Coordinates of C-alpha atoms in Angstrom, one line a residue:
Chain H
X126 CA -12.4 2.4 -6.7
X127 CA -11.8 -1.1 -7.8
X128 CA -14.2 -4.0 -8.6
X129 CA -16.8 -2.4 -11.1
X130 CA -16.6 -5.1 -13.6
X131 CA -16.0 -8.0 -11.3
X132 CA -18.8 -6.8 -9.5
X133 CA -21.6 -6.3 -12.6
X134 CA -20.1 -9.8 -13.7
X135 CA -21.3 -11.3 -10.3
X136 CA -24.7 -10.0 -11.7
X137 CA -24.7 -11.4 -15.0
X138 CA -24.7 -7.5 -16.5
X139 CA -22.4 -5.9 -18.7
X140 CA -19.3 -4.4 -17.5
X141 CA -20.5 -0.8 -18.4
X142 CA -23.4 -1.5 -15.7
X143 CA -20.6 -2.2 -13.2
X144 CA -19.2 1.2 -14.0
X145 CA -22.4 3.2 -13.5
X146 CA -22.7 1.7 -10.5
X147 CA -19.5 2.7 -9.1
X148 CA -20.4 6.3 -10.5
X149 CA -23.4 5.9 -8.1
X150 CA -20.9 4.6 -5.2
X151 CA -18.8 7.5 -5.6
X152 CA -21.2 9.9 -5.1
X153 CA -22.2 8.2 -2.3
X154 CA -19.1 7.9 -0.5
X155 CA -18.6 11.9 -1.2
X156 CA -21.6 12.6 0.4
X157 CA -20.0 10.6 3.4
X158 CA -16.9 12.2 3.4
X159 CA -18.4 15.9 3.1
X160 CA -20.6 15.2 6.1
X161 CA -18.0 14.0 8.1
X162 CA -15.3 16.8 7.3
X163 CA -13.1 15.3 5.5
X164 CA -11.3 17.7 3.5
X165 CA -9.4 16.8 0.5
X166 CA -10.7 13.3 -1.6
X167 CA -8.9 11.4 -4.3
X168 CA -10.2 8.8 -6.5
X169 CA -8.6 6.7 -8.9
X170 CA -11.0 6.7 -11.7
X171 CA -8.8 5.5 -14.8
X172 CA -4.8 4.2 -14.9
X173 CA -2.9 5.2 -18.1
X174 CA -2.4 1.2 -18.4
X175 CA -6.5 0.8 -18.8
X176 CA -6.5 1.9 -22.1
X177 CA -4.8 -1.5 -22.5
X178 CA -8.6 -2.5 -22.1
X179 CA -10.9 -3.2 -25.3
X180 CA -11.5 -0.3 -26.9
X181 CA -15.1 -1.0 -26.3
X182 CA -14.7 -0.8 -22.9
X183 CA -12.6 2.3 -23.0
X184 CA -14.8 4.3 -25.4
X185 CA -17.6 3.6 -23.0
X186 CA -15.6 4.8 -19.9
X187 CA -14.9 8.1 -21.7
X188 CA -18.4 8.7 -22.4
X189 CA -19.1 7.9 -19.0
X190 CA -16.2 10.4 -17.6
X191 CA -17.6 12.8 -20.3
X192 CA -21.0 12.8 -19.5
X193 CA -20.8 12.4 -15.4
X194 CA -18.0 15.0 -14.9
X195 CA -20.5 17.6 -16.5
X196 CA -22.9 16.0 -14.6
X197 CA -21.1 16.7 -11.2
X198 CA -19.8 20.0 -12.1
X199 CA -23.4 21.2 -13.1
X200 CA -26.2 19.4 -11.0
X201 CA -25.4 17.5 -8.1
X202 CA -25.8 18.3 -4.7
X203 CA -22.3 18.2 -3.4
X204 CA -21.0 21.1 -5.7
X205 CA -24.4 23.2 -5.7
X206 CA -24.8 23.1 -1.8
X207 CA -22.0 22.4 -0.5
X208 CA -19.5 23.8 -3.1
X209 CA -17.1 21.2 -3.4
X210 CA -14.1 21.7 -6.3
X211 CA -13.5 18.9 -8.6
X212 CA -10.0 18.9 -9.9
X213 CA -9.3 16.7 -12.8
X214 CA -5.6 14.9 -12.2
X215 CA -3.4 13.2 -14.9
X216 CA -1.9 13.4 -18.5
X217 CA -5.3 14.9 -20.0
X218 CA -3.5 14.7 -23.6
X219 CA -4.1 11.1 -23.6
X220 CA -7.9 11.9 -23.7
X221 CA -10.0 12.8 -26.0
X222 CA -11.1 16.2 -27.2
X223 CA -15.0 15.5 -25.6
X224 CA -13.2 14.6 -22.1
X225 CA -10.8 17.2 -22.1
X226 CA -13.5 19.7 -22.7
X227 CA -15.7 18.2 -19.9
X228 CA -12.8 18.0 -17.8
X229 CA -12.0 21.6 -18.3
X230 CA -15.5 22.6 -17.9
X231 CA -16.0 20.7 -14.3
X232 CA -12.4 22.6 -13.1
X233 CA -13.9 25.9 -14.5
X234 CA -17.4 25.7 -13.1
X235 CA -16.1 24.6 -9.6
X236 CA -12.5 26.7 -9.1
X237 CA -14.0 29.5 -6.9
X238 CA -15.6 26.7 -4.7
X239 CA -14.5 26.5 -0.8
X240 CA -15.7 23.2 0.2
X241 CA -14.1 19.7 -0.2
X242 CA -11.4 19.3 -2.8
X243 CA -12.0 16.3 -5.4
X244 CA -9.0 15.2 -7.3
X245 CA -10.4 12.8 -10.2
X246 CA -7.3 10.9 -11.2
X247 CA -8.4 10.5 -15.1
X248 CA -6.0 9.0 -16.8
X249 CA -3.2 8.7 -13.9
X250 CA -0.2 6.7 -12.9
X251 CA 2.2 7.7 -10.1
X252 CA 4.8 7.1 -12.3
X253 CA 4.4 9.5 -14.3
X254 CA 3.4 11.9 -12.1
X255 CA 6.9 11.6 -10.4
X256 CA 8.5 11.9 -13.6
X257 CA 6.5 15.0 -14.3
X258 CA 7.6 16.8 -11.8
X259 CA 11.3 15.5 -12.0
X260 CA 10.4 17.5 -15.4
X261 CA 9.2 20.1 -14.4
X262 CA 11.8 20.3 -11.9
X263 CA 14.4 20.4 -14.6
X264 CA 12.0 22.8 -16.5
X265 CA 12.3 25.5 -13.7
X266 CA 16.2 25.2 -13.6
X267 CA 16.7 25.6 -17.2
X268 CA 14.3 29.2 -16.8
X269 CA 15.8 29.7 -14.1
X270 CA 12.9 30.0 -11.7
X271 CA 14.7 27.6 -9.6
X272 CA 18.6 27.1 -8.5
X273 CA 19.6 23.5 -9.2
X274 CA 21.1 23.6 -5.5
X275 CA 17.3 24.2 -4.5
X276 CA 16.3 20.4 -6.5
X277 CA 15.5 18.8 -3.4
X278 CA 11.9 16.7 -2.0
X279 CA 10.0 19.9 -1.4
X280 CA 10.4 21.0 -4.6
X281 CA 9.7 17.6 -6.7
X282 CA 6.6 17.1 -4.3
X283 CA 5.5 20.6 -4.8
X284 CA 5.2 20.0 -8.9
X285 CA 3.4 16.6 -8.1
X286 CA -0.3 16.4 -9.6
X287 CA -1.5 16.0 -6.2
X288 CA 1.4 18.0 -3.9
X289 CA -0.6 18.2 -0.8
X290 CA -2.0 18.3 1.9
X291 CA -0.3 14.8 3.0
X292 CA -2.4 11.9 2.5
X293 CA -3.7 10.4 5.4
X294 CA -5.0 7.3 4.2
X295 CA -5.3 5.1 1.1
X296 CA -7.8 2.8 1.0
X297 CA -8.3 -0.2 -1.9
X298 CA -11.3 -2.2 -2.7
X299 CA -11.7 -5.2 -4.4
X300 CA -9.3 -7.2 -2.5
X301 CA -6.5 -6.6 -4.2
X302 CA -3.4 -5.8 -2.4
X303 CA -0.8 -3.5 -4.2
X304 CA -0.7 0.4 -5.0
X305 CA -1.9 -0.3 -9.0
X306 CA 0.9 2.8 -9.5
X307 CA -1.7 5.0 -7.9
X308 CA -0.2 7.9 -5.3
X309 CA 3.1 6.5 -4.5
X310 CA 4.9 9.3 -3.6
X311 CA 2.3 10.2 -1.5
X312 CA 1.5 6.9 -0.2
X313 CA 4.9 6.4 1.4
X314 CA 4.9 9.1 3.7
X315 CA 3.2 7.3 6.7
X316 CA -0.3 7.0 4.7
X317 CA -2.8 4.4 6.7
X318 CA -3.6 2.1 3.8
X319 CA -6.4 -0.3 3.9
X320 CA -7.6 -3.0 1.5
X321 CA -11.2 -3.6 2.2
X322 CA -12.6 -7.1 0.2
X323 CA -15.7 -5.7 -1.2
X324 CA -16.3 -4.7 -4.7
X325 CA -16.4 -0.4 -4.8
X326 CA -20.2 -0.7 -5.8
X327 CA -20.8 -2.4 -2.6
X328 CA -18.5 -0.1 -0.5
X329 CA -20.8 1.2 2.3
X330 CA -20.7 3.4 5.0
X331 CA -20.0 0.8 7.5
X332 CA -16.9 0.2 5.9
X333 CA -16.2 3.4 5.7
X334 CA -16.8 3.9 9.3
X335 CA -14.2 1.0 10.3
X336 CA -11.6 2.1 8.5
X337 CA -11.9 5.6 10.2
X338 CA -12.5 4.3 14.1
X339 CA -8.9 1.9 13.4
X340 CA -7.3 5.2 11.7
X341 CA -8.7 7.3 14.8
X342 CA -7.3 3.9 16.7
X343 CA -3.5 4.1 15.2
X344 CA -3.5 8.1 14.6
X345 CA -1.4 8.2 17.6
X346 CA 1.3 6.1 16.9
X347 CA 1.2 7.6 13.3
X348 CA 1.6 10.9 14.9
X349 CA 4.7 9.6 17.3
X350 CA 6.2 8.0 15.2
X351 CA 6.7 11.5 12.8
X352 CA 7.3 12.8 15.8
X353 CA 10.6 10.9 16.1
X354 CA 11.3 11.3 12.2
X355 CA 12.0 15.2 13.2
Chain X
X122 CA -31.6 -16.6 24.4
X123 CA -30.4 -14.5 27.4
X124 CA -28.3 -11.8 25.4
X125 CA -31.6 -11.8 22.9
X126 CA -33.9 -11.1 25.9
X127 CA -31.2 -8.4 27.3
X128 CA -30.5 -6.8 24.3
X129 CA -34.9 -6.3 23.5
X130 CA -34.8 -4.9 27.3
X131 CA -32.4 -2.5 26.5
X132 CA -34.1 -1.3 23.2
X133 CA -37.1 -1.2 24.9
X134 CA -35.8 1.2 27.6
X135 CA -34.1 3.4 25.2
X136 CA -37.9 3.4 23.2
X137 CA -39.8 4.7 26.6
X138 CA -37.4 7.5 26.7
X139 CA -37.4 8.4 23.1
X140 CA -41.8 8.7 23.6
X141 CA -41.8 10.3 27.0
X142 CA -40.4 13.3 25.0
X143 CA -40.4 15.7 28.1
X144 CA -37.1 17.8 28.2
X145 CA -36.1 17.8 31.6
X146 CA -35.4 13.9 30.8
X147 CA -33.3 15.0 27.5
X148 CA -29.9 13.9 29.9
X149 CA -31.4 10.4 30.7
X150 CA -32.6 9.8 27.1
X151 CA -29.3 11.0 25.9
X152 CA -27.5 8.2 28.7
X153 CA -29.6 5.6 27.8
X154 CA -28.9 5.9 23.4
X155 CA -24.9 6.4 24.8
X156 CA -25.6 3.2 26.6
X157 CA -27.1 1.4 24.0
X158 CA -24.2 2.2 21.9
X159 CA -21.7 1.4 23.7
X160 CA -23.2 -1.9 24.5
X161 CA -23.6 -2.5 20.9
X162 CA -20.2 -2.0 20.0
X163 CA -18.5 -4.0 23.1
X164 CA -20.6 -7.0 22.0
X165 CA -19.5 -6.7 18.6
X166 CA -16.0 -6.2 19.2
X167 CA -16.1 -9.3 21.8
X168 CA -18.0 -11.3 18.9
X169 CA -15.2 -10.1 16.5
X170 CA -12.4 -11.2 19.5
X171 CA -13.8 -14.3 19.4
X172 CA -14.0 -15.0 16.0
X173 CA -9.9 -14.1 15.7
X174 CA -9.0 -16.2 18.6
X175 CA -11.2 -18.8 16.9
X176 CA -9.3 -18.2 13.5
X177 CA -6.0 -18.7 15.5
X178 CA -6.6 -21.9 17.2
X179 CA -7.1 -23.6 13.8
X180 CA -4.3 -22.0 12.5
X181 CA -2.2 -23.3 15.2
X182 CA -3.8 -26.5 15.2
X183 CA -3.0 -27.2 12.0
X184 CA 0.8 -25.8 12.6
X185 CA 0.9 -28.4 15.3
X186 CA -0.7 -31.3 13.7
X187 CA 2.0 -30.2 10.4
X188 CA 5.0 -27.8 10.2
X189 CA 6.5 -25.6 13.4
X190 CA 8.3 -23.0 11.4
X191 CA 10.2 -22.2 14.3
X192 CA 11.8 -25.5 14.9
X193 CA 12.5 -26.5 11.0
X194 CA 15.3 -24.0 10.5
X195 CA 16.8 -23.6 13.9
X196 CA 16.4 -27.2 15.2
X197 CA 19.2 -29.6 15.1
X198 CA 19.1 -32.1 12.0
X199 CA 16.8 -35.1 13.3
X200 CA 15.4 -37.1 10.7
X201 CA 12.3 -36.3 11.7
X202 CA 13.6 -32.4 11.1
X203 CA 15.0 -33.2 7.4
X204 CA 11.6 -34.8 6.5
X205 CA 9.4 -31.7 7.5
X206 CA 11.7 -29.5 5.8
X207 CA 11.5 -31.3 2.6
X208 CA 8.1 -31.2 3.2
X209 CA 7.9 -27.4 3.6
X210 CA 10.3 -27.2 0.5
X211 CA 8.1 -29.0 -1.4
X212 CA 5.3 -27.3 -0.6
X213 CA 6.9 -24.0 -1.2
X214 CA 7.9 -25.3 -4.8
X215 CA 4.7 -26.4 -5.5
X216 CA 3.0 -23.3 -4.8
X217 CA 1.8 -21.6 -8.4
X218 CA 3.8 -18.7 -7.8
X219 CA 6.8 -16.9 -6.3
X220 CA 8.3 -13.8 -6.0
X221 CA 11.6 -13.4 -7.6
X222 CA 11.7 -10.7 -5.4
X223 CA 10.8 -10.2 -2.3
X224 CA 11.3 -7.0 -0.3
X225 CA 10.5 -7.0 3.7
X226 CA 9.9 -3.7 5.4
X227 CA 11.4 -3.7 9.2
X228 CA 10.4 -1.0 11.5
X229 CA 13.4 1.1 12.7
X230 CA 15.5 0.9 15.4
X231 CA 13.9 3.2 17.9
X232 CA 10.5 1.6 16.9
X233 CA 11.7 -1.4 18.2
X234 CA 12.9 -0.4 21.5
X235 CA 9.9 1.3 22.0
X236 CA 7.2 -1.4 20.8
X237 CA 6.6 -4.8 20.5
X238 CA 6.1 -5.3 17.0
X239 CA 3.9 -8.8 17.6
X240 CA 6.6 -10.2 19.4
X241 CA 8.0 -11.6 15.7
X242 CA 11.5 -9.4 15.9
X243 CA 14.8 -10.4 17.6
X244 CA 17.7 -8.0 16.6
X245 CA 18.8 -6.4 13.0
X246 CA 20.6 -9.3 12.3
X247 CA 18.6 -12.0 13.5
X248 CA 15.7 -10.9 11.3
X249 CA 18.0 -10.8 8.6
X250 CA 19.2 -14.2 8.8
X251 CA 16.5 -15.5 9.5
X252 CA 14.4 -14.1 6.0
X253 CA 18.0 -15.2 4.1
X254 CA 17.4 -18.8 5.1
X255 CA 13.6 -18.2 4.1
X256 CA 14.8 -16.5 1.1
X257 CA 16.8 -19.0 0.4
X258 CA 14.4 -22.0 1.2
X259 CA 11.6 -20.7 -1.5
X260 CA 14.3 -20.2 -3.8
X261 CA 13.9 -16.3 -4.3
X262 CA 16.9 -15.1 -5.7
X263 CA 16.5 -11.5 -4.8
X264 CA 15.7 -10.6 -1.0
X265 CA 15.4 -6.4 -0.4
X266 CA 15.1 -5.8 3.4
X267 CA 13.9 -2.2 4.2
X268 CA 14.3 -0.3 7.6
X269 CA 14.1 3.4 6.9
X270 CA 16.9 4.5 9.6
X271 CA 19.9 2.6 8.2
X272 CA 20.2 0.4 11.2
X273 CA 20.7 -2.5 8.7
X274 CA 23.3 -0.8 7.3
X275 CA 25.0 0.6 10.4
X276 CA 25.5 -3.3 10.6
X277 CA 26.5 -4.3 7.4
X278 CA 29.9 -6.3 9.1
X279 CA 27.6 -7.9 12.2
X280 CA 25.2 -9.5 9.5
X281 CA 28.0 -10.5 6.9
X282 CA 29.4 -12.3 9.4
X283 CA 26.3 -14.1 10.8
X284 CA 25.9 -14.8 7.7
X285 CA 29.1 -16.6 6.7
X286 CA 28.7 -18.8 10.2
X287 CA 24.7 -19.4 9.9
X288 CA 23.5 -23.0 10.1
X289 CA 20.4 -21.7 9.7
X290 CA 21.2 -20.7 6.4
X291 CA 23.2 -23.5 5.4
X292 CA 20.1 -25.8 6.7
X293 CA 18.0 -24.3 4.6
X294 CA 19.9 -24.3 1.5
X295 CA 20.1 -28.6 1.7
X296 CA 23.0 -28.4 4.3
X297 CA 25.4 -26.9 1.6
X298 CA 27.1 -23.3 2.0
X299 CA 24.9 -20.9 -0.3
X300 CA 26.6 -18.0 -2.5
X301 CA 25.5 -14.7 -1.0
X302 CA 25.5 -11.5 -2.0
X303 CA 24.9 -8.5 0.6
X304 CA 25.0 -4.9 -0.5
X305 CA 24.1 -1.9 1.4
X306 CA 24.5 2.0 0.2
X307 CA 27.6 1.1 -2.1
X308 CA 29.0 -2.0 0.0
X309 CA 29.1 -5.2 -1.5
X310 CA 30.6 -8.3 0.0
X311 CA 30.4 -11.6 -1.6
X312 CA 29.5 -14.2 1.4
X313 CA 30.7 -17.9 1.1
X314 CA 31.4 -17.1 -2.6
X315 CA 31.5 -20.2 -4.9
X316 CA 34.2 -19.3 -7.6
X317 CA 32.3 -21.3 -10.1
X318 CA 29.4 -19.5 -9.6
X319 CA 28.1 -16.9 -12.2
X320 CA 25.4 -15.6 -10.3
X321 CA 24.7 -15.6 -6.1
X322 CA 21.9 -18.2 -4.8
X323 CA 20.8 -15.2 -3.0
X324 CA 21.0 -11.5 -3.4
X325 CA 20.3 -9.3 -0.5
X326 CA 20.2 -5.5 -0.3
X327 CA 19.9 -3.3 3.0
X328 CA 17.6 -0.2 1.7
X329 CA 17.1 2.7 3.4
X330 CA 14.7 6.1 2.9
X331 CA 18.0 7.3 0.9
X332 CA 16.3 4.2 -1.9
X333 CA 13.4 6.3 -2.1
X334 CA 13.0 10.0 -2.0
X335 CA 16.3 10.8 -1.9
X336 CA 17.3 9.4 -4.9
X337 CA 14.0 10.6 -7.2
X338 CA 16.1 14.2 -6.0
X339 CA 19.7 12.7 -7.6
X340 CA 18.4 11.8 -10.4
X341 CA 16.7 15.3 -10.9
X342 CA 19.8 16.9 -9.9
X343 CA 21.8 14.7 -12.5
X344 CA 19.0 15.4 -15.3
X345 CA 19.3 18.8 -14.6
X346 CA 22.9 19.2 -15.3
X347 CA 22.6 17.1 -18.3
X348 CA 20.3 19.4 -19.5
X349 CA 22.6 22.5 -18.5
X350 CA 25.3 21.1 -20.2
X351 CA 22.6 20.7 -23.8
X352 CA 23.2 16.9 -23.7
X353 CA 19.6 16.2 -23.1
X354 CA 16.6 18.1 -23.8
X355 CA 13.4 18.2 -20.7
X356 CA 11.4 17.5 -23.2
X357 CA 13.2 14.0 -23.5
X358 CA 12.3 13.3 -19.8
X359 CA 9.9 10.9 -20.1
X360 CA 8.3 8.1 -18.0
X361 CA 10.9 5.6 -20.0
X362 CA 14.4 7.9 -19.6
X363 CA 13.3 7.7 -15.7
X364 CA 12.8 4.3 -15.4
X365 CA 15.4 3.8 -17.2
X366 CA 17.7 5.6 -14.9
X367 CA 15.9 4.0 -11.9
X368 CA 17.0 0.6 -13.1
X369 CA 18.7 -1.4 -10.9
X370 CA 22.1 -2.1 -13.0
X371 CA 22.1 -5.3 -12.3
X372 CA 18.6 -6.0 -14.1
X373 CA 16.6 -6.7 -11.2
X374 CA 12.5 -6.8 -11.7
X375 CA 11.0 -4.3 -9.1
X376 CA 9.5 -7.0 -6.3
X377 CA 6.6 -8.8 -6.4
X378 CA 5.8 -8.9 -3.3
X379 CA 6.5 -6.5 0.0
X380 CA 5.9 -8.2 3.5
X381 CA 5.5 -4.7 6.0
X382 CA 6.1 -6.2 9.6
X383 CA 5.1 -3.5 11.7
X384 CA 1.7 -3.0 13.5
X385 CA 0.8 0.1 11.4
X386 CA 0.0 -0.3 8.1
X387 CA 2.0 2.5 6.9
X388 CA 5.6 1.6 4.7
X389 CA 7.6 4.3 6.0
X390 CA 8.9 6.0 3.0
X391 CA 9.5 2.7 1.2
X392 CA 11.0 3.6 -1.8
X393 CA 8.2 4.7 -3.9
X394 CA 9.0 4.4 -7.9
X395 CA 9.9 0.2 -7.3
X396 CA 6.1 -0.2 -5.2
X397 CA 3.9 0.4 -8.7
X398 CA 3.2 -3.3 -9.1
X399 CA 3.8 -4.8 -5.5
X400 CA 1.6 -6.6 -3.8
X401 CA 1.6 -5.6 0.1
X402 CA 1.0 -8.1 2.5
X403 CA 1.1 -7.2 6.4
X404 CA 2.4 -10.2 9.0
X405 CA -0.4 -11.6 10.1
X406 CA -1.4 -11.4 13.6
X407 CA -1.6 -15.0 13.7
X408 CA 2.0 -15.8 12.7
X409 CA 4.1 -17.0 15.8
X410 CA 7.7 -16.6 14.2
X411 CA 9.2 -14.5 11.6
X412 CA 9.6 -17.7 9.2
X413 CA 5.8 -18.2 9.7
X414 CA 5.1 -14.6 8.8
X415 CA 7.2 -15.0 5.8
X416 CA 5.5 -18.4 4.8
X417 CA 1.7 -17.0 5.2
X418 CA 2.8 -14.3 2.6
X419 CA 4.3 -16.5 0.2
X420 CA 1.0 -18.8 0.7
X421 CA -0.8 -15.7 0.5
X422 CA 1.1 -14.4 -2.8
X423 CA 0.3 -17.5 -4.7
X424 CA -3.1 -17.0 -4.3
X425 CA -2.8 -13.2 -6.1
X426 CA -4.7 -13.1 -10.0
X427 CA -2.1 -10.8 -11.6
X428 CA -4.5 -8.3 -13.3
X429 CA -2.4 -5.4 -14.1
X430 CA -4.3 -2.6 -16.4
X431 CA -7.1 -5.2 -16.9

């Protein structure tokens, strides 16, 4: 979900405006993705290297995760209706107590939920994701829930954040044209990735609807070529 | 004027049906929307062919009117040759930035056989000689080449020795013999070594998927006896201690930039720790040689606004 400032610069607003706006976008493209089945969405709202940013900037994206993720859990549509479960992915100690609390709450409220899984990466970098789960990989051997001759890359991906189902495809606005340390792991294995050269605010669904018809376009080759990978 | 009146026809048509409303003509009203559609969409996508084949006669107007990337490295040493290359070399040192390191993802072996791939792949070692010279011609010192089934690898001895003999390479390193070194899975061979020479003009490493996943498990399986054995805590495997580990010993930055030549946009299981930062560029269509696919990159690269964490 890249672009929010660039874009709220374009309009002479504050960079904060850029961020609601993306909020907006999000819920948008959620709708999209619930009406059209998808079934498991991820979206990078905040890298562990942003709190680089001013702390202005960051204060006011806290609030904003704060305030909207209660917001989601409790009121909108897409969790009421059609019961989708918001999962909040990252190293939460890095946030504050308010965000933590809202995070927690928008797991609680929305754990018993069937629908369409929502992984919120808040704060999140692949990088330490992989290294959590070498961790906890090492974690398990110690207790001895796991045999070190079982370490291999089911188990490390199975103690990922995000362990599955496999990601299909990985799509980047803004124009930029690298992974930001966002899903790597999961990213590699044959993902479709796209990087679409339009702010996330102005994301629509026509964009979205290209990058599904080439997906649905390549799915076969994607499909052969794990074929011969077996 | 003629698609305009067609098109207003059509909508038209597909209006009566909508208001006649009567359901034994639900199939024709159903045909005539499909219709509609599908008419729609074949005139955008010939509007869209158009516009790339437009794109692509520019392109290759300007490569005619300037540089043939083909020609420049495998041609023999005209005058006219030797100009265009300084020329390109120039250009390529006047662009505001390069990778140090560039990594190129090949498809594997089987892929090949079976498909096309743009027409922009020879053999293994071809390819690989021909991004060394490239390499080597916008002075990047590090050159990673990526197929995930080893088939580099498997010929580590044909490409050393292409290598060694390549007047490709030497042309593009000023007619002079560079210092190469080539490692793959443990090998190393030092190419056309210059004993005075404390670091190679070019390094270049064969990866495979053993780069990525494989090793994330080794170094869990090392931590883990380190930790058996009380010499580390888990506690003290952090982010840091893993990168740490990760580090290439030779102190290599993780690349800059990744060029995927493949017709999906999917890496393969690339190695996935050294992608964080990389920008990912796919060959262009429009590229009519390997070299030119490695040049639009590198033109594309230099354009990038690094805004990491920003």
């Amino acid at each position: 979900m890249d672009g929010n400032r660039r874009y709220a610069r374009k309009r002479q607003r504050v960079a904060s405006s850029g961020h609601v706006s993306g909020f907006y976008r999000l819920a948008k493209v959620l709708e999209w993705c619930n009406d059209l089945g998808v079934g498991n969405v991820s979206v990078f709202a905040f890298a562990i290297n942003n709190f680089n940013r001013t702390p202005e900037e960051v204060k006011t994206l806290m609030d904003l995760a704060e305030s909207k993720l209660r917001e989601l859990a409790e009121k909108s549509d897409l969790v009421q209706r059609h019961g989708v479960r918001i999962c909040v992915i990252g190293n939460r100690s890095l946030l504050s107590q308010g965000v933590q609390e809202a995070a927690e709450f928008a797991e609680q409220k929305t754990m018993h939920n069937r629908g369409m899984r929502l992984n919120i990466c808040f704060p999140y970098s692949a990088t330490d994701e992989i290294s959590s789960a070498i961790r906890k990989v090492v974690e398990d051997v110690d207790t001895g829930k796991l045999q070190h001759a079982e370490i291999d890359e089911k188990a490390l991906e199975s103690r990922l954040q995000i362990p599955g189902p496999d990601l299909d495809i990985l799509v980047r606005t803004s124009g930029q044209i690298r992974f930001s340390n966002y899903m790597l792991w999961q990213s590699v294995k044959m993902a479709y990735i796209r990087f679409v050269d339009v702010f996330w605010p102005d994301f629509s669904f026509f964009h979205m609807i290209c990058i599904l018809i080439s997906w649905q376009l390549a799915y076969n080759d994607i499909q052969r070529r794990k074929q011969l990978r077996k | 004027m003629a698609v305009f009146v067609w098109f207003i026809s059509l909508m038209a048509l597909a209006a009566i049906a909508h208001l006649s409303g009567s359901r034994g003509k639900q199939g024709l009203k159903q045909q005539l929307a499909d219709g509609a559609c599908s008419v729609v969409l074949r005139s955008a996508q010939l509007a869209f062919a158009v516009h790339r084949s437009f794109q692509a006669w520019v392109q290759n107007s300007l490569t005619q009117a300037g540089l043939d990337m083909q020609e420049l490295l495998q041609g023999d040493d005209t005058e006219a040759i030797l100009a265009k290359r300084q020329q390109l070399s120039d250009l390529l040192a006047s662009l505001p930035q390069r990778p140090e390191h560039l990594a190129v993802i090949l498809p594997e072996h089987e892929v090949r056989e079976n498909e096309a791939i743009g027409g922009l792949l020879v053999s293994e070692v071809d390819d690989v000689e021909v991004l060394c010279a490239w390499g080597l011609l916008a002075k990047i010192r590090r050159l990673s080449i990526y197929a995930r089934d080893d088939s580099l690898g498997r010929a580590f001895d044909s490409i050393a020795g292409r290598l060694r003999n390549s007047k490709m390479v030497a042309r593009a390193f000023n007619g002079r013999t560079p210092d190469i070194c080539l490692d793959s899975s443990g090998r190393v061979e030092h190419i056309c070594a210059n004993s005075g020479s404390t670091r190679p003009d070019i390094h270049i490493s064969l990866w495979t998927r053993d780069h990525g996943y494989p090793s994330l498990v080794r170094l869990s399986r090392e931590l883990s006896r380190e930790v058996q054995s009380k010499a580390l805590a888990p506690a003290a495997i952090t982010e840091a201690l893993v990168a740490d580990r990760l580090q290439d010993p030779r102190g290599s930055k993780h690349p800059e930039l990744v060029l995927l030549l493949d017709d999906l946009p999917c890496v393969s299981e690339f190695p996935p720790w050294p992608l964080q930062n990389s920008e990912l560029v796919q060959a262009d269509s429009g590229a009519r040689s390997l070299g030119d696919a490695v040049f639009r990159a590198l033109v594309c690269f230099a354009k990038i606004e690094m805004r990491f964490g920003k």
